[in-house]
Coordinates of C-alpha atoms in Angstrom, one line a residue:
M1 CA 101.9 79.0 87.0
P2 CA 104.0 82.1 86.0
A3 CA 105.8 83.9 88.8
G4 CA 103.5 86.6 90.2
G5 CA 100.5 85.3 88.2
P6 CA 96.9 84.9 89.3
N7 CA 96.2 82.1 91.8
P8 CA 94.3 79.3 90.0
N9 CA 92.8 78.3 93.4
A10 CA 91.2 81.6 93.9
W11 CA 87.5 81.5 92.7
H12 CA 87.1 84.4 90.3
N13 CA 90.2 86.0 92.0
W14 CA 88.5 86.5 95.4
Y15 CA 90.5 86.5 98.6
H16 CA 89.9 86.5 102.4
C17 CA 92.7 88.7 103.8
V18 CA 93.7 88.7 107.5
G19 CA 96.3 90.8 109.3
S20 CA 97.3 91.6 112.8
T21 CA 98.3 94.7 114.6
Y22 CA 101.9 95.1 115.7
G23 CA 103.1 92.6 118.3
T24 CA 99.7 90.8 118.8
W25 CA 100.5 87.5 116.9
L26 CA 104.1 86.5 117.1
R27 CA 106.2 83.5 116.0
G28 CA 105.7 80.8 118.7
D29 CA 102.3 82.1 119.6
P30 CA 100.4 79.3 121.6
R31 CA 97.4 79.9 119.4
G32 CA 99.4 78.6 116.4
F33 CA 101.3 80.4 113.7
R34 CA 103.0 80.0 110.3
T35 CA 106.5 80.8 109.4
F36 CA 107.4 82.9 106.4
R37 CA 106.9 80.9 103.2
H38 CA 106.4 77.8 105.5
R39 CA 110.1 77.5 106.0
E40 CA 109.4 75.6 109.1
H41 CA 106.5 73.2 109.6
V42 CA 104.3 74.1 112.5
E43 CA 101.6 71.7 113.8
G44 CA 98.2 73.1 114.5
D45 CA 96.4 76.4 114.0
Y46 CA 94.1 78.7 115.9
R47 CA 91.3 76.1 115.7
K48 CA 93.5 73.3 117.0
P49 CA 96.6 74.9 118.6
P50 CA 100.0 73.2 118.8
P51 CA 100.8 71.2 121.9
A52 CA 101.2 73.5 124.9
G53 CA 104.7 74.6 125.7
V54 CA 106.4 73.4 122.5
W55 CA 107.1 76.9 121.2
E56 CA 107.1 78.7 124.5
P57 CA 110.9 79.7 124.3
V58 CA 110.5 81.1 120.8
F59 CA 107.4 83.0 121.8
A60 CA 109.1 84.5 124.9
E61 CA 112.1 85.5 122.8
R62 CA 109.9 87.3 120.2
K63 CA 108.0 89.1 122.9
A64 CA 111.3 90.2 124.5
K65 CA 112.4 91.7 121.2
L66 CA 109.4 93.9 120.7
S67 CA 110.5 97.6 120.7
H68 CA 107.0 98.7 121.8
P69 CA 104.0 97.2 123.5
P70 CA 101.5 95.2 121.3
V71 CA 99.0 97.5 119.6
V72 CA 95.4 97.1 120.8
L73 CA 93.1 99.4 119.0
D74 CA 90.3 101.4 120.8
D75 CA 87.0 102.3 119.2
A76 CA 88.1 105.5 117.7
Q77 CA 91.2 103.9 116.1
R78 CA 89.2 101.0 114.7
D79 CA 86.7 103.4 113.1
C80 CA 89.4 105.6 111.6
L81 CA 91.4 102.7 110.2
C82 CA 88.3 101.0 108.7
R83 CA 87.1 104.2 107.0
A84 CA 90.6 104.9 105.6
M85 CA 91.1 101.4 104.3
V86 CA 87.8 101.4 102.5
E87 CA 88.6 104.8 101.0
R88 CA 91.9 103.5 99.5
L89 CA 90.4 100.2 98.4
M90 CA 87.6 102.1 96.6
S91 CA 90.0 104.5 94.9
D92 CA 92.1 101.6 93.7
E93 CA 88.9 99.9 92.3
V94 CA 89.2 96.9 94.5
D95 CA 85.9 95.0 94.6
A96 CA 85.6 94.9 98.4
V97 CA 82.6 93.2 100.0
V98 CA 83.2 93.5 103.7
L99 CA 86.0 94.8 106.0
A100 CA 86.3 94.4 109.8
V101 CA 88.9 96.1 112.0
A102 CA 88.9 94.6 115.4
S103 CA 91.1 95.4 118.5
N104 CA 94.1 93.5 117.2
H105 CA 93.4 92.3 113.6
F106 CA 91.4 92.9 110.5
H107 CA 89.5 90.8 107.9
L108 CA 88.8 91.7 104.3
L109 CA 86.9 89.9 101.6
A110 CA 87.7 91.3 98.2
R111 CA 88.6 90.8 94.6
F112 CA 91.7 92.6 93.4
P113 CA 92.4 94.1 90.0
K114 CA 95.1 92.6 87.9
L115 CA 98.3 94.6 88.3
E116 CA 99.6 96.6 85.3
A117 CA 103.1 96.2 84.0
A118 CA 104.2 99.5 85.6
D119 CA 103.0 98.2 89.0
L120 CA 104.8 94.9 88.6
K121 CA 108.1 96.7 87.8
R122 CA 107.9 98.5 91.2
L123 CA 107.5 95.3 93.2
N124 CA 110.6 93.6 94.5
S125 CA 111.9 90.3 93.3
V126 CA 110.9 88.5 96.6
T127 CA 107.3 89.5 96.1
L128 CA 107.2 88.1 92.6
S129 CA 109.3 85.0 93.1
D130 CA 107.0 82.9 95.2
G131 CA 104.4 82.2 92.5
R132 CA 101.6 83.8 94.4
D133 CA 99.4 86.5 92.9
P134 CA 101.0 89.8 94.1
A135 CA 97.9 91.9 93.6
P136 CA 96.2 91.2 97.0
R137 CA 99.4 92.1 98.9
H138 CA 100.0 95.2 96.7
Y139 CA 96.6 96.7 97.1
L140 CA 96.3 95.7 100.7
G141 CA 99.7 97.3 101.4
R142 CA 98.4 100.5 99.9
A143 CA 95.3 100.4 102.1
R144 CA 97.2 99.7 105.3
R145 CA 99.7 102.5 104.7
H146 CA 96.9 104.9 103.9
A147 CA 95.0 103.9 107.0
S148 CA 98.2 104.4 109.1
F149 CA 98.7 107.9 107.7
A150 CA 95.0 108.7 108.5
L151 CA 95.4 107.5 112.0
S152 CA 98.5 109.7 112.4
A153 CA 96.7 112.7 110.9
A154 CA 93.9 112.2 113.5
G155 CA 96.3 112.2 116.3
L156 CA 95.5 108.5 117.1
K157 CA 98.5 106.7 116.0
P158 CA 100.4 104.5 118.6
A159 CA 104.1 105.0 119.3
S160 CA 104.9 101.9 117.2
Q161 CA 103.9 100.9 113.7
V162 CA 100.2 100.0 113.5
W163 CA 100.3 96.7 111.6
A164 CA 102.3 93.5 111.8
D165 CA 104.2 92.4 108.7
R166 CA 102.9 90.0 106.1
P167 CA 99.1 89.7 106.2
K168 CA 97.7 86.5 105.0
C169 CA 95.6 86.4 101.8
E170 CA 93.7 83.1 101.5
P171 CA 92.1 82.2 98.1
I172 CA 88.3 81.8 98.1
R173 CA 87.5 78.4 96.8
D174 CA 83.8 78.8 95.6
R175 CA 80.6 80.7 96.1
G176 CA 79.8 78.9 99.4
H177 CA 83.2 79.8 100.8
Q178 CA 82.7 83.4 99.8
V179 CA 79.3 83.6 101.5
N180 CA 80.7 82.0 104.7
A181 CA 83.7 84.3 104.8
A182 CA 81.4 87.4 104.3
R183 CA 79.1 86.3 107.2
Y184 CA 82.1 85.5 109.4
I185 CA 83.7 88.9 108.8
Q186 CA 80.4 90.8 109.3
G187 CA 79.8 89.0 112.6
H188 CA 82.8 90.9 114.0
A189 CA 80.6 93.9 114.5
K190 CA 78.9 92.2 117.4
Q191 CA 82.3 91.8 119.0
G192 CA 83.1 95.5 118.9
A193 CA 84.9 95.7 115.5
A194 CA 84.4 98.6 113.1
V195 CA 82.8 97.0 110.1
W196 CA 82.1 98.2 106.5
M197 CA 79.9 96.1 104.2
L198 CA 79.0 96.7 100.6
G199 CA 75.5 98.1 100.4
R200 CA 75.2 98.7 104.1
G201 CA 78.1 101.1 104.8
F202 CA 79.8 101.3 108.2
L203 CA 78.5 99.2 111.1
F204 CA 79.5 99.4 114.7
E205 CA 77.4 97.4 117.1
G206 CA 79.9 97.4 120.0
T207 CA 80.2 94.6 122.6

């Protein structure tokens, strides 16, 4: 696969993207975590966490290095971020199906346009060197930045940055995977997340 090319494992180029707010999912987290480019193998994940205590020193070190408290979004912040992200995704012609912004993370199901040559030239070599499709990270980065600016304009931005670095973009395998991901993300509305869904608009059911 060419560097920076489409992911052959992504069904019709659909992705389930997940990102955390600043300081809420750190390296060493007992819920499980992944290192950048899998430079270090970590057993377990959030469904089956790694053995208790194994990464506790690393987790404590990362928490101590935070320059601000972890960002936990209130209702107004979630709503503002959700609306602003949808606005940017739509303006970039991203085929978004559902977006949920919860207190400490977001989920997005979307198909991203292929990047033009001019866009690729602006991306750094690290982004293009790992063989993954750079489009999801490019458009998602634009949406996250736009949402942060909107939060600041509304007087709702926290003292720190809003988002953690490096959101995860998981390729959708098939139609069934796509439907399950959409249902899972939509379900966050019942947990208090601000949710937007194609054809239904903005949902907010609260807890």
